[in-house]
mmCIF file of C-alpha atoms in Angstrom:
data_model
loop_
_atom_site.group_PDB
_atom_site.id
_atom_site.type_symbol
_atom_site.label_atom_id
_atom_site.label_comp_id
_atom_site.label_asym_id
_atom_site.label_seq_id
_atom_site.Cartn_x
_atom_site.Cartn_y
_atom_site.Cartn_z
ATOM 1 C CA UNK A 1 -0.239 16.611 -54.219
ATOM 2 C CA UNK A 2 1.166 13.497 -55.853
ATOM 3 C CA UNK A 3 4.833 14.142 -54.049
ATOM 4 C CA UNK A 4 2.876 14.836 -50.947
ATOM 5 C CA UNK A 5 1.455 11.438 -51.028
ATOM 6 C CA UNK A 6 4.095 9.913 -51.737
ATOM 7 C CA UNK A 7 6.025 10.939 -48.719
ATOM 8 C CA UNK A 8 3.112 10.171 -46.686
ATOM 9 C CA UNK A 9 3.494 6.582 -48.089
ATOM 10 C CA UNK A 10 7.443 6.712 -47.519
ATOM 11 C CA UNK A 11 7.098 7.921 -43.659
ATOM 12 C CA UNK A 12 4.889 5.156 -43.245
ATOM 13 C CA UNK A 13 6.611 2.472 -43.996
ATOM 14 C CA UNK A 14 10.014 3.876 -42.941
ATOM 15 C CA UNK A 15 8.356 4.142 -39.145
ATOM 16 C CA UNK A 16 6.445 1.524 -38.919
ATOM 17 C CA UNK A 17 4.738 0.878 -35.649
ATOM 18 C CA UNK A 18 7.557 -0.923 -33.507
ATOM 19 C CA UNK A 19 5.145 -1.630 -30.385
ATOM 20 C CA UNK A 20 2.310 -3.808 -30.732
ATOM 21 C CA UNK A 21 -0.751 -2.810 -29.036
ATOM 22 C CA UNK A 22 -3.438 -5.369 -27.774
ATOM 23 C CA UNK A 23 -3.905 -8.847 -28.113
ATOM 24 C CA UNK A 24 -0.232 -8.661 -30.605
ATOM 25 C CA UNK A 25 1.336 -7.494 -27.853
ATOM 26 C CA UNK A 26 0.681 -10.268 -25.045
ATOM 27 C CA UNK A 27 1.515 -13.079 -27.951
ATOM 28 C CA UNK A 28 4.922 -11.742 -28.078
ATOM 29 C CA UNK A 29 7.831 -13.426 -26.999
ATOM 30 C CA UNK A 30 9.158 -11.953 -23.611
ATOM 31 C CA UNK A 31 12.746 -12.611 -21.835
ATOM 32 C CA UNK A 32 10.844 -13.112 -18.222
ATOM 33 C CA UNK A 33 10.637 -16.195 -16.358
ATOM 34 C CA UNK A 34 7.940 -16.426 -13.577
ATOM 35 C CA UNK A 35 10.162 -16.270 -10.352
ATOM 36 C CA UNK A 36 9.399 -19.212 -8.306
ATOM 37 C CA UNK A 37 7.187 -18.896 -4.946
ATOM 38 C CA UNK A 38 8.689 -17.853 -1.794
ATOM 39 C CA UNK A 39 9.052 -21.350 0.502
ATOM 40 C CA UNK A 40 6.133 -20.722 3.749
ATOM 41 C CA UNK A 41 9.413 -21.464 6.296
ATOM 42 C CA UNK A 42 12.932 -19.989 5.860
ATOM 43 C CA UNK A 43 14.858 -20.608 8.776
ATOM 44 C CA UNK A 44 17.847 -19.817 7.791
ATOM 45 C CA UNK A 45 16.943 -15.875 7.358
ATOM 46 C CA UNK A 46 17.186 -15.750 10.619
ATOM 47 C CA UNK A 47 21.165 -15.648 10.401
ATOM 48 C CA UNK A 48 21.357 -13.386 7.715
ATOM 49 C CA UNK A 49 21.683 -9.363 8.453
ATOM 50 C CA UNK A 50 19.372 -8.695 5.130
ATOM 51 C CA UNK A 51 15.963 -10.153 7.206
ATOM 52 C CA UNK A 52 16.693 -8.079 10.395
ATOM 53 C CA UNK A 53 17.937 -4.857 8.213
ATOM 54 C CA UNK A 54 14.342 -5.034 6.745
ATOM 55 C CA UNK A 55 12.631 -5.668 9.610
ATOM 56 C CA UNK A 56 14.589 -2.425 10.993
ATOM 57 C CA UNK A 57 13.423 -0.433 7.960
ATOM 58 C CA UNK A 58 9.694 -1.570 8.331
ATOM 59 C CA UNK A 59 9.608 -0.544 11.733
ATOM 60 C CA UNK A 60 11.525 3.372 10.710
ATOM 61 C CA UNK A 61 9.373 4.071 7.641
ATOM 62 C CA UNK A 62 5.985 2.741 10.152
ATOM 63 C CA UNK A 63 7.423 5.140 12.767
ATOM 64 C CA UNK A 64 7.659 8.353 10.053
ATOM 65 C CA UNK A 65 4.442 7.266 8.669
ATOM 66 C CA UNK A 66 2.713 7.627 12.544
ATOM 67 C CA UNK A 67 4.467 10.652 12.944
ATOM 68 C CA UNK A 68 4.339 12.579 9.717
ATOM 69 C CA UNK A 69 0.426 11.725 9.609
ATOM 70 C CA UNK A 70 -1.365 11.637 13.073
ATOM 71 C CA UNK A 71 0.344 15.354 13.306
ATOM 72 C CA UNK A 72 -1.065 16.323 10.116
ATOM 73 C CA UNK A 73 -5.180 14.584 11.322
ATOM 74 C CA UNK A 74 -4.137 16.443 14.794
ATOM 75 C CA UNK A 75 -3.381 19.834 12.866
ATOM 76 C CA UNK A 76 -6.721 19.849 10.989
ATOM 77 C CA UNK A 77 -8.888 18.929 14.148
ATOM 78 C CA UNK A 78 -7.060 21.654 16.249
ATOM 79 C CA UNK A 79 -8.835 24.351 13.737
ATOM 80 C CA UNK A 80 -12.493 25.438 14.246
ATOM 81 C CA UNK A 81 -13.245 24.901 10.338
ATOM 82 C CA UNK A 82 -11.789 23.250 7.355
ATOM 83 C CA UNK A 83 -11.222 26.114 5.424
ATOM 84 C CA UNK A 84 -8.748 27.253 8.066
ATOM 85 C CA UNK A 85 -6.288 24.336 7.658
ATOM 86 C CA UNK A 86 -5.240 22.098 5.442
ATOM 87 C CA UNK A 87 -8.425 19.906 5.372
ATOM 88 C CA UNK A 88 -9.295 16.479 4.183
ATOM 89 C CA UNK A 89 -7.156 16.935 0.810
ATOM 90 C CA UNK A 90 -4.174 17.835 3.135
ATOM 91 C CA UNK A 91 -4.462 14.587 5.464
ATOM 92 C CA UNK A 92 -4.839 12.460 2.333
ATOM 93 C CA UNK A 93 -1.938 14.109 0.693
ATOM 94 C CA UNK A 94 0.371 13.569 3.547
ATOM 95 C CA UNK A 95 -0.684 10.034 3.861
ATOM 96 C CA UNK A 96 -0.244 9.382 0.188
ATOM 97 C CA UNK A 97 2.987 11.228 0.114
ATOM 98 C CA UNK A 98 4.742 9.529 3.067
ATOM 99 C CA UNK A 99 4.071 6.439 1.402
ATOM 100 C CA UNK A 100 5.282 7.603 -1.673
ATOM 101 C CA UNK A 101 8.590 8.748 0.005
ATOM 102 C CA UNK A 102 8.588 5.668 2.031
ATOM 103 C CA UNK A 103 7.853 2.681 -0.317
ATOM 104 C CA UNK A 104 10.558 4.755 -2.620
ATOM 105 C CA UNK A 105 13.286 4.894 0.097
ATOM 106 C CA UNK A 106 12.392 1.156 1.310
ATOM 107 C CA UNK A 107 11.523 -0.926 -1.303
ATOM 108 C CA UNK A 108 14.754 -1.712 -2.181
ATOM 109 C CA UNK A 109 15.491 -2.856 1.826
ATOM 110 C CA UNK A 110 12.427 -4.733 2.556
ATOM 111 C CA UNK A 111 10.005 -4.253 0.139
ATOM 112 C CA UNK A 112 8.445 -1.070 1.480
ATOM 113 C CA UNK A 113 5.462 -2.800 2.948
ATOM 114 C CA UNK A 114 4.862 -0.345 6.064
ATOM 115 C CA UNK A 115 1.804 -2.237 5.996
ATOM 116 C CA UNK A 116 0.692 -5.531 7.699
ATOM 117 C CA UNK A 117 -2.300 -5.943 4.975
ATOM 118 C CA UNK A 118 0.195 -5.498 1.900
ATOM 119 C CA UNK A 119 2.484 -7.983 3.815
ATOM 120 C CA UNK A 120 -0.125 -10.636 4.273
ATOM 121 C CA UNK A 121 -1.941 -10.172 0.702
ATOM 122 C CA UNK A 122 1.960 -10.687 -0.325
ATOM 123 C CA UNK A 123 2.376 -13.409 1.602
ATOM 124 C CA UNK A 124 -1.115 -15.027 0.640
ATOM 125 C CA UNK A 125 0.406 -15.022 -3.170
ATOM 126 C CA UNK A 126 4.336 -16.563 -2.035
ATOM 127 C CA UNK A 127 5.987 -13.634 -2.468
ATOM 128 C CA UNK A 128 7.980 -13.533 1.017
ATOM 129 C CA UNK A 129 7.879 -16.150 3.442
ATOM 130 C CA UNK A 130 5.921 -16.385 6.838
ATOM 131 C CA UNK A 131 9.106 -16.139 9.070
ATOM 132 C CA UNK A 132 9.379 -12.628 7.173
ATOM 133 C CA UNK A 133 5.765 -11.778 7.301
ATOM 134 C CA UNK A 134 5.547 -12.254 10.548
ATOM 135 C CA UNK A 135 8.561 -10.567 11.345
ATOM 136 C CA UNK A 136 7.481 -7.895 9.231
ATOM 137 C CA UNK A 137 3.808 -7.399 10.803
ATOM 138 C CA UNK A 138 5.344 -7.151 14.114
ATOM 139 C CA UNK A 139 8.218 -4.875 13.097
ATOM 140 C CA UNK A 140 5.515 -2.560 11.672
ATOM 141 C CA UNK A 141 3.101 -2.546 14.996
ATOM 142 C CA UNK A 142 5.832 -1.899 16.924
ATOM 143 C CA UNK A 143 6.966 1.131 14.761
ATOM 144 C CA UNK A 144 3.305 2.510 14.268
ATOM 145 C CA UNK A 145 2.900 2.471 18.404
ATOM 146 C CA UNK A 146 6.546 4.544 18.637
ATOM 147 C CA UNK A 147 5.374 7.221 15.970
ATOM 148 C CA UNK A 148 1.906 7.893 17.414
ATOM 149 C CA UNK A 149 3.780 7.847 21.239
ATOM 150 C CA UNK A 150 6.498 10.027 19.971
ATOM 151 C CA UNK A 151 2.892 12.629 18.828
ATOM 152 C CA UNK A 152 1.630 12.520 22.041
ATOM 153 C CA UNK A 153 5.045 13.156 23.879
ATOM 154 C CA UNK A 154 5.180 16.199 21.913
ATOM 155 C CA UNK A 155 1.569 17.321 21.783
ATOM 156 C CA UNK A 156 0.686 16.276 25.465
ATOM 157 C CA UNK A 157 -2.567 17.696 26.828
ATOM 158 C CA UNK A 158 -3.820 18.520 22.773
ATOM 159 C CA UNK A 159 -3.322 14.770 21.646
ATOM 160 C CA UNK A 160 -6.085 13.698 24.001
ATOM 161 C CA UNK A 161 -8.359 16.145 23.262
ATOM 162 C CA UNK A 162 -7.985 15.626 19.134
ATOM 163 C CA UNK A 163 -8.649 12.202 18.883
ATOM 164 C CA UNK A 164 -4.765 11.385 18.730
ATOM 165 C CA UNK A 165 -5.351 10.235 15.128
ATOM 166 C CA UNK A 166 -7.376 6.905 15.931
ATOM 167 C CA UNK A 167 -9.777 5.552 13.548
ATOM 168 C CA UNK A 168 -13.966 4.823 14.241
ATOM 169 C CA UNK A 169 -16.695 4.718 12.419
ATOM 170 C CA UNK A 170 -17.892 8.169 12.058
ATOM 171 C CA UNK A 171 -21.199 9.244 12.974
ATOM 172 C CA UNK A 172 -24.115 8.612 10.345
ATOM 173 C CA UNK A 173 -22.345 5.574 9.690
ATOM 174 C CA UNK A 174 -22.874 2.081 10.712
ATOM 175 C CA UNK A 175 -20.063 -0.866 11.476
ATOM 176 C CA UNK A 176 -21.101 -2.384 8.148
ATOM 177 C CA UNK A 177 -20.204 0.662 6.426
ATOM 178 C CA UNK A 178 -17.017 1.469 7.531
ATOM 179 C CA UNK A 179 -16.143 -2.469 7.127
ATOM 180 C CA UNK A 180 -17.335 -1.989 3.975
ATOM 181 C CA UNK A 181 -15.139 0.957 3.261
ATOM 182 C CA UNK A 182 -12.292 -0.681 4.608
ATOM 183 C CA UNK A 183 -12.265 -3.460 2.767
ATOM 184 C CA UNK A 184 -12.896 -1.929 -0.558
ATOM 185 C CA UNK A 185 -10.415 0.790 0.490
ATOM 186 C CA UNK A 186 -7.464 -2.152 1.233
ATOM 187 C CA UNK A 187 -8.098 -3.759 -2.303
ATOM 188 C CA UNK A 188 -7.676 -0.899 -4.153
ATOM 189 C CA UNK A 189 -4.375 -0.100 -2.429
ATOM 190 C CA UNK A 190 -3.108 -4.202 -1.834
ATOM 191 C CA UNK A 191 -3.877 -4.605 -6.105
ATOM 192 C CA UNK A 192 -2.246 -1.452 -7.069
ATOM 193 C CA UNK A 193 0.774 -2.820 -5.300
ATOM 194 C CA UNK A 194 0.754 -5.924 -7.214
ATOM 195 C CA UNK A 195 0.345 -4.359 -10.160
ATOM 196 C CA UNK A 196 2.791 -2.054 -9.864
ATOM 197 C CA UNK A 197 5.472 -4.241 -8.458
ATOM 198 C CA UNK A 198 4.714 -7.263 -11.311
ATOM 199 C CA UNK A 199 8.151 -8.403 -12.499
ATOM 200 C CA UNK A 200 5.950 -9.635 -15.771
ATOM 201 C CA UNK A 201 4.602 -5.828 -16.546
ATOM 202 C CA UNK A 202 8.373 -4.788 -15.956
ATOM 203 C CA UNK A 203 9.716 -6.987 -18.737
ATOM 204 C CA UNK A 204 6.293 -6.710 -21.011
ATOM 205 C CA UNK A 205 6.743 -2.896 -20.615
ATOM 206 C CA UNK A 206 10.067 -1.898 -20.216
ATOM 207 C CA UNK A 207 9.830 0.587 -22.417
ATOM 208 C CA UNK A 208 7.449 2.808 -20.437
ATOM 209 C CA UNK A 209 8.955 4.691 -17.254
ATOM 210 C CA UNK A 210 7.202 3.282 -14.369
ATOM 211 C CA UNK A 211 8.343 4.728 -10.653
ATOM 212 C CA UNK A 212 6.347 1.944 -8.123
ATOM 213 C CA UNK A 213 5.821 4.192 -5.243
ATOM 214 C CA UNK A 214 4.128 6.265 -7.555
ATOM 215 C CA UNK A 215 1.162 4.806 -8.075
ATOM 216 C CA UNK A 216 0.848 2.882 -4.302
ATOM 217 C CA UNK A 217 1.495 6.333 -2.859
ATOM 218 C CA UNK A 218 -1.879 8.265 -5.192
ATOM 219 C CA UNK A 219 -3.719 5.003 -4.250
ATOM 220 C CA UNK A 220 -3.591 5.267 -0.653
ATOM 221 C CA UNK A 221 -4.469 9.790 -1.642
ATOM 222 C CA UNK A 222 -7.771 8.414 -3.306
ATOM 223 C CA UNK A 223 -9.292 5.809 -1.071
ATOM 224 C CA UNK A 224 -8.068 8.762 1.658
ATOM 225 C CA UNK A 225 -10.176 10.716 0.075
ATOM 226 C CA UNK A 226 -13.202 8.778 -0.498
ATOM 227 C CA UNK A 227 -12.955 6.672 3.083
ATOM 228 C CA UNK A 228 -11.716 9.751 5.705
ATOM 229 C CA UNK A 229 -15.709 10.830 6.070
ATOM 230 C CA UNK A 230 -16.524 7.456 6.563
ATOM 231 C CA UNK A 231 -13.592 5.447 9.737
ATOM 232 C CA UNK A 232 -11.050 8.110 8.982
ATOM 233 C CA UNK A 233 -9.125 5.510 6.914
ATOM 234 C CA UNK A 234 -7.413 2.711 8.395
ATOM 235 C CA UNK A 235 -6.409 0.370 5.511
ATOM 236 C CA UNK A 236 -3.373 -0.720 7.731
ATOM 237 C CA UNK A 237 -4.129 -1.965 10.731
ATOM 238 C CA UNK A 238 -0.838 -1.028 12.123
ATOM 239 C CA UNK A 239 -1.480 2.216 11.882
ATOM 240 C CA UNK A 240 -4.936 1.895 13.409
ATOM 241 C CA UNK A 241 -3.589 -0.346 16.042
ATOM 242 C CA UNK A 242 -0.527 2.536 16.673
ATOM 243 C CA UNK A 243 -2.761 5.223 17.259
ATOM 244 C CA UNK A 244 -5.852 2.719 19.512
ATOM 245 C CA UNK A 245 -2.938 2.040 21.972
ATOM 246 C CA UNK A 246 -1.306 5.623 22.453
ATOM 247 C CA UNK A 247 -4.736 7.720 22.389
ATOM 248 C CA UNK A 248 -6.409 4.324 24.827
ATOM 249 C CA UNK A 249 -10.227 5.471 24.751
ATOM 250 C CA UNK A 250 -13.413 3.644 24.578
ATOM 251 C CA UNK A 251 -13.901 5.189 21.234
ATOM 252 C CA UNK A 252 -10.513 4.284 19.859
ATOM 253 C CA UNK A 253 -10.919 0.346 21.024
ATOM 254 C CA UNK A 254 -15.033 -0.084 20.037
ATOM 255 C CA UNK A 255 -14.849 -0.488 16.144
ATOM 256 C CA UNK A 256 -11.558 -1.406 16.455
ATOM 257 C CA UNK A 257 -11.339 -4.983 14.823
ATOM 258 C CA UNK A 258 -13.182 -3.515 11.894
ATOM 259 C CA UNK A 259 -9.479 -2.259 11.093
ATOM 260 C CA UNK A 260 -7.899 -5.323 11.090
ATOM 261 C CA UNK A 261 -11.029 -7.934 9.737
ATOM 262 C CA UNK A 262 -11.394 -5.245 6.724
ATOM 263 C CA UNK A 263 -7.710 -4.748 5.825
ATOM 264 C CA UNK A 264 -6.979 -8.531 5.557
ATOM 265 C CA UNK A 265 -10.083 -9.340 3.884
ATOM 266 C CA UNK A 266 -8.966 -6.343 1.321
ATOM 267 C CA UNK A 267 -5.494 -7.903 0.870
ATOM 268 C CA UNK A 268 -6.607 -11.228 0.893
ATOM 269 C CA UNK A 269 -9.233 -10.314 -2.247
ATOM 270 C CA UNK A 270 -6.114 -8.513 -3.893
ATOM 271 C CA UNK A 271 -4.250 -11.413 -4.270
ATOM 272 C CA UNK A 272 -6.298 -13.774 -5.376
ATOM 273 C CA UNK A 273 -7.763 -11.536 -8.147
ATOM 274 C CA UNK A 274 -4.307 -10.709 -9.096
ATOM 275 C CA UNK A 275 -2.652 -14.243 -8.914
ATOM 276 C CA UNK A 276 -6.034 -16.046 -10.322
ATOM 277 C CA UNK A 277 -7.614 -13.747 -12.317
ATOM 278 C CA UNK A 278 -5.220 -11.270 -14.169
ATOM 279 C CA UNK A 279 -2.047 -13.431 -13.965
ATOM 280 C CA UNK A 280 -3.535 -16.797 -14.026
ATOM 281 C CA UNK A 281 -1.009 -18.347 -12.330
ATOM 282 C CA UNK A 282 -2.369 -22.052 -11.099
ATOM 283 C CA UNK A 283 -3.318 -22.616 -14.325
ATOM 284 C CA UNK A 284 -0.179 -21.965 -15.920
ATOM 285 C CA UNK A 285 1.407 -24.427 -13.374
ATOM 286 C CA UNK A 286 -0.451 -27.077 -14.756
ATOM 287 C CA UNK A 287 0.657 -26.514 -18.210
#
């Protein structure tokens, strides 16, 4: 028993623990400087191919993202019952997914927004400028419009009678509640993106494999989840705005600015309880 101890005393001080764990571990010394904030007007983007290659790949990844999901709402209204398709867990996996596959092939181009929320809670805390943003929201309209138009071309006569994918407040429910939803729903997703994205949490924990998309893409599955009963889930008012303009009914257009007042009220939240709250960041400018 003695020996047995005493290698029990010998492993632990021959692997000690190499990672500190709470408070220890934010009083360490990091190599990360805060990167500076984004200026609000960048002319000079203008003449460089980088800001029109990413406004190209906002407006291709908005364009799958219309495509990919309106099909998959327009699949599960076409059968008689749930159980007969792939049901609410199937449109929230395909709109989780593409943004998993789409923030992973774009982030590196633009930043895989595909999102005018995410773009304007990102803008809110300096991360891109407004020439971008802007650039960026209309880039994304524009490809949410050609996805949910290239749906109809192909569905025709079934895209009207489906709903063509637009979001309203469901039945049961009143405006309140699905501007409730959406807001709630657009924090979750616009602060998981800041989180996961935080050049400080890369550098603090570098040594824990982190994909970004990852988490972004099973945030937008969950609030799918918990929000499709309620306005079908907007949380990007492209998308919303897309499908309002191809499918062009009363129902589409009535609860409409719910899906862009909730979404920037979302992002705008995000943001500030990120930059304030969990990073702190005007107070370590005064410093």
């Amino acid at each position: 028993m003695e020996g047995k101890e005493e290698d029990v005393k010998l492993g632990a001080n021959k692997y000690s623990e190499r990672q500190p764990i709470g408070t220890a571990a934010q009083s360490q010394d990091k190599d990360y400087k805060e990167p500076p904030p984004a200026p609000l007007f960048e002319p000079g983007e203008l003449q460089s191919w980088s800001f029109w290659r990413a406004g190209i790949a906002e407006f291709i990844a908005t364009f799958l993202f219309l495509y990919i999901t309106i099909l998959t709402v327009m699949g599960v209204k076409k059968e008689t019952t749930l159980c007969s398709s792939v049901g609410i867990q199937g449109i929230a996996w395909a709109f989780g997914g593409m943004i998993f596959a789409l923030v992973y092939c774009t982030a590196g181009i633009s930043g895989g927004h595909i999102n005018p929320a995410v773009t304007f809670g990102l803008l809110l805390a300096r991360k891109l400028s407004l020439t971008r943003a802007v650039f960026y929201m209309v880039m994304q309209c524009l490809g949410a419009i050609c996805g949910a138009g290239v749906v109809k071309g192909f569905e025709k006569s079934q895209y009207q009678v489906h709903g063509g994918g637009a979001n309203r407040v469901q039945n049961g429910y009143t405006k309140g509640d699905g501007l409730g939803a959406e807001i709630v729903g657009t924090f979750v997703l616009v602060y998981t993106v800041f989180s996961a994205t935080d050049a400080k949490r890369s550098a603090r924990d570098s040594h824990v494999p982190i994909l970004a998309p990852l988490p972004i893409g099973f945030a937008v599955f969950l609030v799918h989840l918990a929000t499709i009963p309620i306005t079908g889930t907007g949380i990007n008012p492209a998308r919303s705005l897309g499908a309002a303009i191809i499918f062009n009914r009363d129902q589409a257009w009535d609860d409409h600015w719910i899906f862009w007042v909730g979404p920037f009220i979302g992002a705008a939240l995000a943001a500030v309880y990120h930059q304030i709250v969990i990073r702190a960041i005007p107070f370590k400018s005064r410093s």
